[in-house]
Coordinates of C-alpha atoms and ligand atoms in Angstrom, one line a residue:
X1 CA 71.9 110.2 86.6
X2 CA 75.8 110.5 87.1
X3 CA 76.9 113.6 85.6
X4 CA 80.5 112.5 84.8
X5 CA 79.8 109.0 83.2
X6 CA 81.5 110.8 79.9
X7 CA 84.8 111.7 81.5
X8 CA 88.0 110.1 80.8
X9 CA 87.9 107.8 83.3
X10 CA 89.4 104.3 83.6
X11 CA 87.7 101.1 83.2
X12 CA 88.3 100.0 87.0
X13 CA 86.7 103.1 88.7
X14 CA 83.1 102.5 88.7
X15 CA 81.0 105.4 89.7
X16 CA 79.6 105.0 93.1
X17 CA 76.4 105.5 94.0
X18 CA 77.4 108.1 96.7
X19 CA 80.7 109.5 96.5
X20 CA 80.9 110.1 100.1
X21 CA 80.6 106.1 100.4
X22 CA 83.7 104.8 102.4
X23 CA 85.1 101.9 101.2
X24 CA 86.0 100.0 104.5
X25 CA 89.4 98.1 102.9
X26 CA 91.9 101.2 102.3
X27 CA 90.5 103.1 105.1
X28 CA 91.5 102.5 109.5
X29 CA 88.9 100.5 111.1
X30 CA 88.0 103.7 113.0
X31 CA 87.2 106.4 110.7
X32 CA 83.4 106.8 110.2
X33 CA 81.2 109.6 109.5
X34 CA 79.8 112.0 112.5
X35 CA 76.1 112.6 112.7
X36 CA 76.9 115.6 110.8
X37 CA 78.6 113.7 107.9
X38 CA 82.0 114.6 108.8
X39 CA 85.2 112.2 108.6
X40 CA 86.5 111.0 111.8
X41 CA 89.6 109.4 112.6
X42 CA 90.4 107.4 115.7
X43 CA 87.2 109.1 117.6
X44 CA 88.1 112.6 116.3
X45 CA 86.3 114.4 113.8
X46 CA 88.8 116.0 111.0
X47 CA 87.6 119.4 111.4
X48 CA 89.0 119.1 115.0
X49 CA 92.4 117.5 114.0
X50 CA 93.1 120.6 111.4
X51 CA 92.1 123.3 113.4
X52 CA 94.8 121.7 115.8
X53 CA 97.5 120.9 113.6
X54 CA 96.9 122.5 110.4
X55 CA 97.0 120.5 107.1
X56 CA 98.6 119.0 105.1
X57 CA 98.4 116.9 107.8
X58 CA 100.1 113.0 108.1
X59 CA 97.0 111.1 110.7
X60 CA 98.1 107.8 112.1
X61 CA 95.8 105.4 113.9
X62 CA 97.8 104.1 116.6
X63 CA 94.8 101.4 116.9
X64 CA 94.9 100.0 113.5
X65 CA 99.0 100.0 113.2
X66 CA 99.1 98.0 116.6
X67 CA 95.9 95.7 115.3
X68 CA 97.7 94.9 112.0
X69 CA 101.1 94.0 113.9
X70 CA 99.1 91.7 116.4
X71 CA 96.9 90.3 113.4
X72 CA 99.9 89.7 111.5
X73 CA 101.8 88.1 113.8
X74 CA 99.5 85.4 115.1
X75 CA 98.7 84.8 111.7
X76 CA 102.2 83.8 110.9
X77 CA 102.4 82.4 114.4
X78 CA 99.2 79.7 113.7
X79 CA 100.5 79.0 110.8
X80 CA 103.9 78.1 111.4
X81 CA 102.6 75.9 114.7
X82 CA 100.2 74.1 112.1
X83 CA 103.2 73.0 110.2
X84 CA 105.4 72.1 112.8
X85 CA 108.1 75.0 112.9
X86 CA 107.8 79.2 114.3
X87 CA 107.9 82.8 112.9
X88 CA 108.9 85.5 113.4
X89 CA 107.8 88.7 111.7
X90 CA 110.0 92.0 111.5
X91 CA 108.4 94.9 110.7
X92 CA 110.0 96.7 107.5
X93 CA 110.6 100.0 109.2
X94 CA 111.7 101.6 105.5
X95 CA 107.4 101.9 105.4
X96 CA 107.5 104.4 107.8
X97 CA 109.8 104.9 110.4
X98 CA 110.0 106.9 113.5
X99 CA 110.6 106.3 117.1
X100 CA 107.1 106.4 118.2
X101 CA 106.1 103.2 115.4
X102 CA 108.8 101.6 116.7
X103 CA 107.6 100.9 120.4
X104 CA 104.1 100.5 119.1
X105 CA 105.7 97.3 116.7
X106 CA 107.3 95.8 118.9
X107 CA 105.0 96.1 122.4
X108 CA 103.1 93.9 119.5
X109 CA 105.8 91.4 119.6
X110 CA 107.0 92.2 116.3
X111 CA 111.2 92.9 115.7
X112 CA 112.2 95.5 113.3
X113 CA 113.7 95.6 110.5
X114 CA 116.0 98.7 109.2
X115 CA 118.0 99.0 105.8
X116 CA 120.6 101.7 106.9
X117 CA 122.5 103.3 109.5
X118 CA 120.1 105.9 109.9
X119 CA 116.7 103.7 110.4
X120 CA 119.0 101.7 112.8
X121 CA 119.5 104.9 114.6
X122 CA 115.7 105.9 114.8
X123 CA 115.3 101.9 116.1
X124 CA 117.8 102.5 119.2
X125 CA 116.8 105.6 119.5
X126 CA 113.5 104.1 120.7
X127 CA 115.1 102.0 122.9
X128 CA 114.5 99.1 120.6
X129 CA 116.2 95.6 121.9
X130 CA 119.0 95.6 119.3
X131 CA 119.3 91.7 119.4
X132 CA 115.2 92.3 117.6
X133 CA 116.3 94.2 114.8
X134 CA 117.6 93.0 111.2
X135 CA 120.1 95.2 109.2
X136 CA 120.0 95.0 105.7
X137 CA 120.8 96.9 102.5
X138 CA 123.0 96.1 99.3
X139 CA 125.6 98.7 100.3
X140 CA 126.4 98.9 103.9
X141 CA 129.2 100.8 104.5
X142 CA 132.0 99.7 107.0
X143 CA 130.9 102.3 109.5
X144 CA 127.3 101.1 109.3
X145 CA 128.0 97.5 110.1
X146 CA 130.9 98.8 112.8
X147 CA 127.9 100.3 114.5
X148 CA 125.5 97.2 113.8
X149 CA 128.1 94.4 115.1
X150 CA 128.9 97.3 117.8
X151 CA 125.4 97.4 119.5
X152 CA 124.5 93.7 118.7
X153 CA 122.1 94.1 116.1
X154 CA 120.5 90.3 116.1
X155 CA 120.6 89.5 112.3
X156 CA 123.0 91.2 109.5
X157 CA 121.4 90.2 106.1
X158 CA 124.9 90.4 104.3
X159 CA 123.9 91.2 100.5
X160 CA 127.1 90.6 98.8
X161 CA 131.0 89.0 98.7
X162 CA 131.9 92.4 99.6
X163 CA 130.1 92.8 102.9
X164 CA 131.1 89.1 104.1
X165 CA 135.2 91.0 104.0
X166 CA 133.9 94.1 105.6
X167 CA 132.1 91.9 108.5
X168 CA 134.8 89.7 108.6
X169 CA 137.6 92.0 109.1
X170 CA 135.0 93.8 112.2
X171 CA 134.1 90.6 114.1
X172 CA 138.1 89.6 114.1
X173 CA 138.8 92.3 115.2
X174 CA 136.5 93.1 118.3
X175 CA 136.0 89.2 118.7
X176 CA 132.2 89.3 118.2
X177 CA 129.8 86.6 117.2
X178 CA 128.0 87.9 114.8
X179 CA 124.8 86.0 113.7
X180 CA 124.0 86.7 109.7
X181 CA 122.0 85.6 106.9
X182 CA 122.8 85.6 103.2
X183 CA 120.4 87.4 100.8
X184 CA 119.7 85.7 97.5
X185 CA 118.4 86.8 94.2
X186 CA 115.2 84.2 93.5
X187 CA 114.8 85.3 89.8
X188 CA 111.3 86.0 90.9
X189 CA 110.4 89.2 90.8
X190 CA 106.5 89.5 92.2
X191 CA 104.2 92.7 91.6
X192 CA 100.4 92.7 92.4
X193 CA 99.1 89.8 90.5
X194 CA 101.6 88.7 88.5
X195 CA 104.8 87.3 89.0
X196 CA 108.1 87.0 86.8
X197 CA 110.3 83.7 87.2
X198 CA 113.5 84.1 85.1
X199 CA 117.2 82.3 85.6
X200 CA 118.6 85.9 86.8
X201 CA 116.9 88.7 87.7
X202 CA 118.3 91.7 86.7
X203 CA 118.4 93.7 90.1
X204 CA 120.9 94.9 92.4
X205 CA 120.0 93.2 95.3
X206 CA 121.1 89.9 96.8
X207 CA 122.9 87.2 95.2
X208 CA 122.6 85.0 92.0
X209 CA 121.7 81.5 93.8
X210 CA 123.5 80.0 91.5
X211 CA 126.4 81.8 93.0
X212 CA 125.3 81.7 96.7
X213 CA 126.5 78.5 97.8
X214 CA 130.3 79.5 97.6
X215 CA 129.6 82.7 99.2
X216 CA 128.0 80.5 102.3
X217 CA 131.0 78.8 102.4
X218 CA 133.1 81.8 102.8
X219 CA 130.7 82.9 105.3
X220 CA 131.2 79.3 107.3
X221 CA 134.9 79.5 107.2
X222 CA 135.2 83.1 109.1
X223 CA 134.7 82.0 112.9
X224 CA 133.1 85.0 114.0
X225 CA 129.8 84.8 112.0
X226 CA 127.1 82.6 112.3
X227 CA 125.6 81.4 109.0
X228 CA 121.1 81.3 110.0
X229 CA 120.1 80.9 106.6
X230 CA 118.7 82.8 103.4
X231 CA 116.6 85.8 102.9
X232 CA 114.4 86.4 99.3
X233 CA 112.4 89.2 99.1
X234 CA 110.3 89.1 95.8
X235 CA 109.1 93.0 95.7
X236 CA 106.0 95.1 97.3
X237 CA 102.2 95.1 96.8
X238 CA 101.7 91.6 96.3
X239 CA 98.3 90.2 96.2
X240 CA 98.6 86.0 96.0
X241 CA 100.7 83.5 97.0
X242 CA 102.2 82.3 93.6
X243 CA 105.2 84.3 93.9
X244 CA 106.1 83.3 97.4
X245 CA 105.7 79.5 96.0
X246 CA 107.6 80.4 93.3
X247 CA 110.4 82.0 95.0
X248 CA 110.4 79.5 97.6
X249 CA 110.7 76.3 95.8
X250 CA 114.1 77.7 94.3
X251 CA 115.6 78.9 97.7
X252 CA 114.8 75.5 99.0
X253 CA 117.0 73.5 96.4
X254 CA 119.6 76.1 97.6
X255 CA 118.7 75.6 101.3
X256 CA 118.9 71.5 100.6
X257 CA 122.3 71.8 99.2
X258 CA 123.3 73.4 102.2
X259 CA 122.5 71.2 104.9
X260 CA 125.3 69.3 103.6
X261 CA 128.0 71.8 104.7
X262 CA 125.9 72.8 108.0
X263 CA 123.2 73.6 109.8
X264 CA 120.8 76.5 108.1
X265 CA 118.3 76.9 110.7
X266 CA 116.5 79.7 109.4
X267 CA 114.4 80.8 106.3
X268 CA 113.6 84.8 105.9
X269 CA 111.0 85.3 102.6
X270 CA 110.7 88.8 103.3
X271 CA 107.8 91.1 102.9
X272 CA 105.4 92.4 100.3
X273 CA 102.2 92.1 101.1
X274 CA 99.6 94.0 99.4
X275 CA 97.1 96.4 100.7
X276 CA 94.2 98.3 99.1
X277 CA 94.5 101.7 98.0
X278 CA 91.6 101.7 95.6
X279 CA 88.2 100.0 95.3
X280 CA 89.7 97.8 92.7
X281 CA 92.4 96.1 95.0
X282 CA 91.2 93.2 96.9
X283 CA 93.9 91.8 98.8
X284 CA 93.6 88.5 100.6
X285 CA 93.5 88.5 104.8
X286 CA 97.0 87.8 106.1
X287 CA 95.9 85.0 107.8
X288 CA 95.1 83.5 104.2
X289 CA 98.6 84.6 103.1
X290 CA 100.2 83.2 106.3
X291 CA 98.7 80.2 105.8
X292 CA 99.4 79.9 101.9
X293 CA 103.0 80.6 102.2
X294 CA 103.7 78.6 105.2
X295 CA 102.1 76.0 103.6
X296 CA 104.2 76.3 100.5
X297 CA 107.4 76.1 101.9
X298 CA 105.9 73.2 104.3
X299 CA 105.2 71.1 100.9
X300 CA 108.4 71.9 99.4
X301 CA 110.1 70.8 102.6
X302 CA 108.4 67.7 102.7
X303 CA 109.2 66.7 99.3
X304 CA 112.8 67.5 99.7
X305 CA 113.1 65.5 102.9
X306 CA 114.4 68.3 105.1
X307 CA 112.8 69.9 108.1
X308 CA 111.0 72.7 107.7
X309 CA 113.4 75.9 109.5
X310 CA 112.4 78.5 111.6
X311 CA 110.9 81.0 108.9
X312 CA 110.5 84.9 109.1
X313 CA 108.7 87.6 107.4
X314 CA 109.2 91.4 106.8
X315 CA 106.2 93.5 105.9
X316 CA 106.0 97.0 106.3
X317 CA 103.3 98.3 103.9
X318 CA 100.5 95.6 105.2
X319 CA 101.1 97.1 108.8
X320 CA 101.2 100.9 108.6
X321 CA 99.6 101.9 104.8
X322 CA 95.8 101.8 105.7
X323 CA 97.0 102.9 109.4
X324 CA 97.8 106.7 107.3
X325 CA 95.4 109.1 106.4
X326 CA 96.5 112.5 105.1
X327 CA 94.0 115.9 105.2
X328 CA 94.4 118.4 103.0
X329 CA 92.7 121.7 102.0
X330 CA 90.6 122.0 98.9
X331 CA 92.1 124.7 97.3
X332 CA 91.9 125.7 93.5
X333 CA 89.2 123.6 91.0
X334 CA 89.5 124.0 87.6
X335 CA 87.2 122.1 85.5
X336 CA 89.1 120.9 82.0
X337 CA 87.6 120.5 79.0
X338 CA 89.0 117.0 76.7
X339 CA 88.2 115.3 74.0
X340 CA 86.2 112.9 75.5
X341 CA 84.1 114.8 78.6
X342 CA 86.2 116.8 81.2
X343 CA 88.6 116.4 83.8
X344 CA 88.5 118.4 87.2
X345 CA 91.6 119.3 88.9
X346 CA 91.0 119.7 92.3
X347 CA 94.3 121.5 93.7
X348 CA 95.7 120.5 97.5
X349 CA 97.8 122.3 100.0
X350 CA 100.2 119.5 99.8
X351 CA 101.2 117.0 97.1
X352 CA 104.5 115.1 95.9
X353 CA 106.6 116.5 98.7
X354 CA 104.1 114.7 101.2
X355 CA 103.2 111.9 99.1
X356 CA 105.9 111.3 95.8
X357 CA 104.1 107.4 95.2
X358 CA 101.8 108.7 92.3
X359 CA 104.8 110.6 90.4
X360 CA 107.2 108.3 91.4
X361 CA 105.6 104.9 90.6
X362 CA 102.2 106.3 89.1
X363 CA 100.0 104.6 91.9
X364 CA 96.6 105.1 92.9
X365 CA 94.9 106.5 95.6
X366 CA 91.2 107.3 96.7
X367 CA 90.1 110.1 98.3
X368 CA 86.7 111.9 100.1
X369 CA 85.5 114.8 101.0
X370 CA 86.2 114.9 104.9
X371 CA 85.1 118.3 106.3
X372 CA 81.3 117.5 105.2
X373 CA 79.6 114.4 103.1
X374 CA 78.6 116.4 99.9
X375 CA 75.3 116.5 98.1
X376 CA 76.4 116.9 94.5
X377 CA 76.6 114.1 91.8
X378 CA 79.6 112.0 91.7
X379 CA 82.0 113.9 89.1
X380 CA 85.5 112.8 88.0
X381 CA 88.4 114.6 89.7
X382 CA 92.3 114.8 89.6
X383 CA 93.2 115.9 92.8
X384 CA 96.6 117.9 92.2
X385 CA 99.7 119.5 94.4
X386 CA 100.8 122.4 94.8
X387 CA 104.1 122.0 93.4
X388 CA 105.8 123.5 90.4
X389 CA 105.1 120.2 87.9
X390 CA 102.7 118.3 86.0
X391 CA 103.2 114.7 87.3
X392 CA 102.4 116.5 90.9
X393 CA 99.2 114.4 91.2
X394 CA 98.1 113.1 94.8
X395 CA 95.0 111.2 93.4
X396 CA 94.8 110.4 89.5
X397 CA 90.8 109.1 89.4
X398 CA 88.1 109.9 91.9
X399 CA 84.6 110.6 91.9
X400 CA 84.4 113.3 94.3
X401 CA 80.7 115.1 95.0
X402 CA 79.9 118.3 92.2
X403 CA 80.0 120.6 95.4
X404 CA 83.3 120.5 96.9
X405 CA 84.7 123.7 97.0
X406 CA 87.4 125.4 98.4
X407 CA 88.1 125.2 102.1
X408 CA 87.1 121.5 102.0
X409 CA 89.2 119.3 103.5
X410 CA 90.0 116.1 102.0
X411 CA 91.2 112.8 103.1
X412 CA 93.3 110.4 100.9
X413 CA 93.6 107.1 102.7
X414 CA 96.1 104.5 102.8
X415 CA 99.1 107.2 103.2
X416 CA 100.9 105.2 105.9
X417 CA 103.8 103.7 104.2
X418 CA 106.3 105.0 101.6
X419 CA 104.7 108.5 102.2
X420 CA 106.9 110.4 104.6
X421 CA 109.5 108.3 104.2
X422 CA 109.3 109.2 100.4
X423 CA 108.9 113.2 101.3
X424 CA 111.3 115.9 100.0
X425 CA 111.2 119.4 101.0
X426 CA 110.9 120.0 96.6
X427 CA 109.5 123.6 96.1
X428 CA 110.8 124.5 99.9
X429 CA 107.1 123.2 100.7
X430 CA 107.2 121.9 104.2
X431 CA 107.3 118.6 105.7
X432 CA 103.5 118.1 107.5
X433 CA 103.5 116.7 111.1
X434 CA 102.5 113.3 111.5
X435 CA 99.6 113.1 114.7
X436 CA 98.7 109.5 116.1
X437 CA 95.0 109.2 117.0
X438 CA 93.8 106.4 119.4
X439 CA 90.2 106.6 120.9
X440 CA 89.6 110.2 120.8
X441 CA 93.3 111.6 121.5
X442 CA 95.9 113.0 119.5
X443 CA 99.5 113.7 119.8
X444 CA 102.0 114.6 117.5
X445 CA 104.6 111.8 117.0
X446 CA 106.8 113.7 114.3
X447 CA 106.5 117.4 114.4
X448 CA 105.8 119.2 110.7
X449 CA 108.9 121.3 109.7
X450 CA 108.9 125.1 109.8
X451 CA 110.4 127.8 107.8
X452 CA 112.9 128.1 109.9
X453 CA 113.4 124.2 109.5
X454 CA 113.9 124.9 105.7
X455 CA 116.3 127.8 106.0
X456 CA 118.6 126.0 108.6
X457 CA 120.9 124.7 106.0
X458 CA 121.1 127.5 103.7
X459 CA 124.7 128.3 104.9
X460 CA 124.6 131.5 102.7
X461 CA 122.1 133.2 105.5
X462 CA 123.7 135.5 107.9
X463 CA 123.0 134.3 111.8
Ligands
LLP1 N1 112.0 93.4 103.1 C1 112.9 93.9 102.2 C2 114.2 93.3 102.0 C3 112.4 95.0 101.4 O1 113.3 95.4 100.4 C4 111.2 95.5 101.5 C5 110.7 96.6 100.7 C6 110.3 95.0 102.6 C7 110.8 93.9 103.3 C8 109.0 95.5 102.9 O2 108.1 95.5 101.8 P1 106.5 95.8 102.0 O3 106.0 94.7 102.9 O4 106.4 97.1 102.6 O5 106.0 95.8 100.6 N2 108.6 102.6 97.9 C9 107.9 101.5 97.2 C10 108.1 100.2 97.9 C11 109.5 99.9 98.1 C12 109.7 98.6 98.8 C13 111.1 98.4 99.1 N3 111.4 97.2 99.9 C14 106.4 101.9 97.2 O6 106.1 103.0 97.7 O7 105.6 101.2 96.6

């Protein structure tokens, strides 16, 4: 008997048979239980990792990240070679991006991609082969793309009419060649499952394609800039291939119509692949979605007569999200009393200021009990922050075991992109660390920020 099946909870959460089951798709490859039921990490157990490092704490399994970049690109790799052309995949460092992930990427043979002049900085900071990384964003300023064209960044996605002028007036005058690509606006707009095709999207990225084609020309004209090709990027978390077909069947008219005015060698259809957070999401294997899309833009290719281009790819989220885990402490449990059952709010040491996705977009996330597996009945829990707000939720819907009690540590997986790059200092909470774990070591890769950290720029504190 489940005590909870009364509760408030929603239709895809089933109640598992043991709530200290781990489901192996939102989780790293390494994490397992220890004979004594604890969570382990990358060959350490979490007990060790907190008594080291203190929670909330950010774990990254070096292991998994570099698996999914390898994975990822000889899926894209194969399938390109089946259809005659190559990719190349950048990884979309807005997902989580620090020096460390950087080298790990791109020993994987993956480039980088960076959206403004501060990710391009963390990228060179790590010594990153500047001629690997792509530069986008729909408002680069002058001095960003003076310091992009400056230390050869190898692709500028210019987004608008705007940036063409800025770029053009910086390549004529420090006689660069500067290679670019033109970001257009599909009118497909993709989210999990579904997809929306409309004549404009209403957005503020990229071009209209029906505008595109004069702004290609302009781009041809200025002698300074080479024109690669488009760039579409439909949106994030997307489970099937229909939007990638969708989007790609309109960028190839586009593409078609301009082969007459040049060559377009390249074709960039961005990232967005989804990853499992939950039980209910079931994401396809990259090297189905390699295939799919490759595939797609292969047959579109075919039936317009043109060679298929070189083709990349940007994902961020399908490399480093199930790489994350974050522990926290188990701290207040209050058991709520509603209409229909009861709701128990399990409260955290950390919350939206380490993880802002469930305020911010009202995602899901999972979560078990890591310091122990626990013997009580699967109940339904809201595990909460410690912030100063309602929406402060770090997992809506879990069954967590009747016994977890404070001084538990939990662990919410799939934390490894759009979590710390998401994190505020609200409530002067502090940043956690981020600690890699590969085969039984651990090292901090970002240190967690200190009081002292959160009083620097409080310029009203004597010194
Ligand atoms: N390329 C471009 C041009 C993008 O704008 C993005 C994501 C990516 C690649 C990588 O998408 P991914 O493979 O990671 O889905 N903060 C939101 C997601 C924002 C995505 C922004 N752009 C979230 O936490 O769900």
């Amino acid at each position: 008997m489940h005590s909870a099946v009364t509760s408030p909870a929603p239709d895809w959460l089933v109640v598992p048979d043991d709530a200290n089951d781990l489901v192996p798709a939102v989780w790293p490859a390494s994490v397992a239980r220890t004979s004594e039921g604890e969570l382990s990490i990358g060959g350490i157990a979490a007990g060790a990792l907190v008594r080291e490092y203190g929670t909330p704490l950010q774990v990254l399994d070096e292991g998994e990240v570099r698996r999914r970049a390898a994975a990822t690109r000889s899926a894209f790799d194969a399938a390109a070679e089946e259809h005659g052309t190559t990719a190349r995949v950048y990884y979309a460092g807005k997902a989580l991006l620090n020096t460390t992930i950087v080298r790990w990427v791109m020993d994987e043979g993956l480039n980088v991609d960076v959206c403004t002049g501060g990710e391009l900085e963390v990228a060179l900071a790590a010594g990153a082969d500047a001629g690997r990384l792509g530069f986008h964003g729909n408002n680069k300023s002058t001095a960003e793309l003076e310091r992009a064209v400056e230390v050869g960044v190898g692709t500028i996605i210019i987004d608008s009419a705007l940036e063409i002028e800025r770029l053009a007036a910086i390549v004529s005058r420090t006689g660069t060649m500067q290679r670019v690509m033109l970001r257009v606006n599909s009118g497909v707009h993709a989210e999990t499952h579904d997809f929306l095709a409309t004549a404009h999207e209403d957005q503020k990225f990229g071009t209209p394609l029906d505008a595109a084609a004069a702004l290609v020309a302009r781009i041809r004209e200025i002698e300074g800039l080479a024109f690669a090709g488009l760039h579409c990027h439909i949106g994030s978390q997307i489970f099937g291939v229909a939007g990638f077909r969708e989007s790609a069947g309109r960028v190839l008219d586009l593409h078609e119509q301009l082969l007459a005015g040049g060559d377009v060698p390249q074709l960039n259809l961005g990232g967005g692949f989804g990853i499992a957070y939950t039980r209910a999401d079931t994401p396809e294997a990259i090297e189905t979605l390699a295939q799919g899309i490759v595939a797609a833009v292969a047959e579109g290719c075919a039936a317009r007569g043109i060679r298929i281009p070189a083709l990349s790819f940007e994902p961020g989220r399908a490399i480093v999200g199930n790489a994350g885990v974050t522990l926290y402490e188990v701290g207040t449990i209050k058991d709520v009393a509603l209409e229909n059952g009861s709701r128990r709010y399990m409260s955290v040491d950390g919350g939206m200021s380490d993880n802002a996705r469930p305020a911010l977009y009202g995602a899901q996330f999972s979560a078990r009990l890591a310091s122990r597996e626990g013997a009580g009945e699967p109940v339904l829990v809201r595990v909460v922050g410690k912030h100063c707000e309602s929406g402060d939720i770090v997992v809506d819907h879990e069954y967590l075991p009747d016994d977890v009690v404070p001084g538990d540590l939990l662990a919410v997986p799939a934390t490894g992109a759009y979590c710390a790059p998401l994190s505020s200092n609200y409530n002067h909470v502090p940043r956690p660390p981020i600690v890699a774990v590969h085969d039984g070591a651990s090292r901090v890769i970002v240190r967690g920020e200190t009081i002292a950290d959160l009083l620097g720029r409080d310029a009203g504190i004597e010194r």
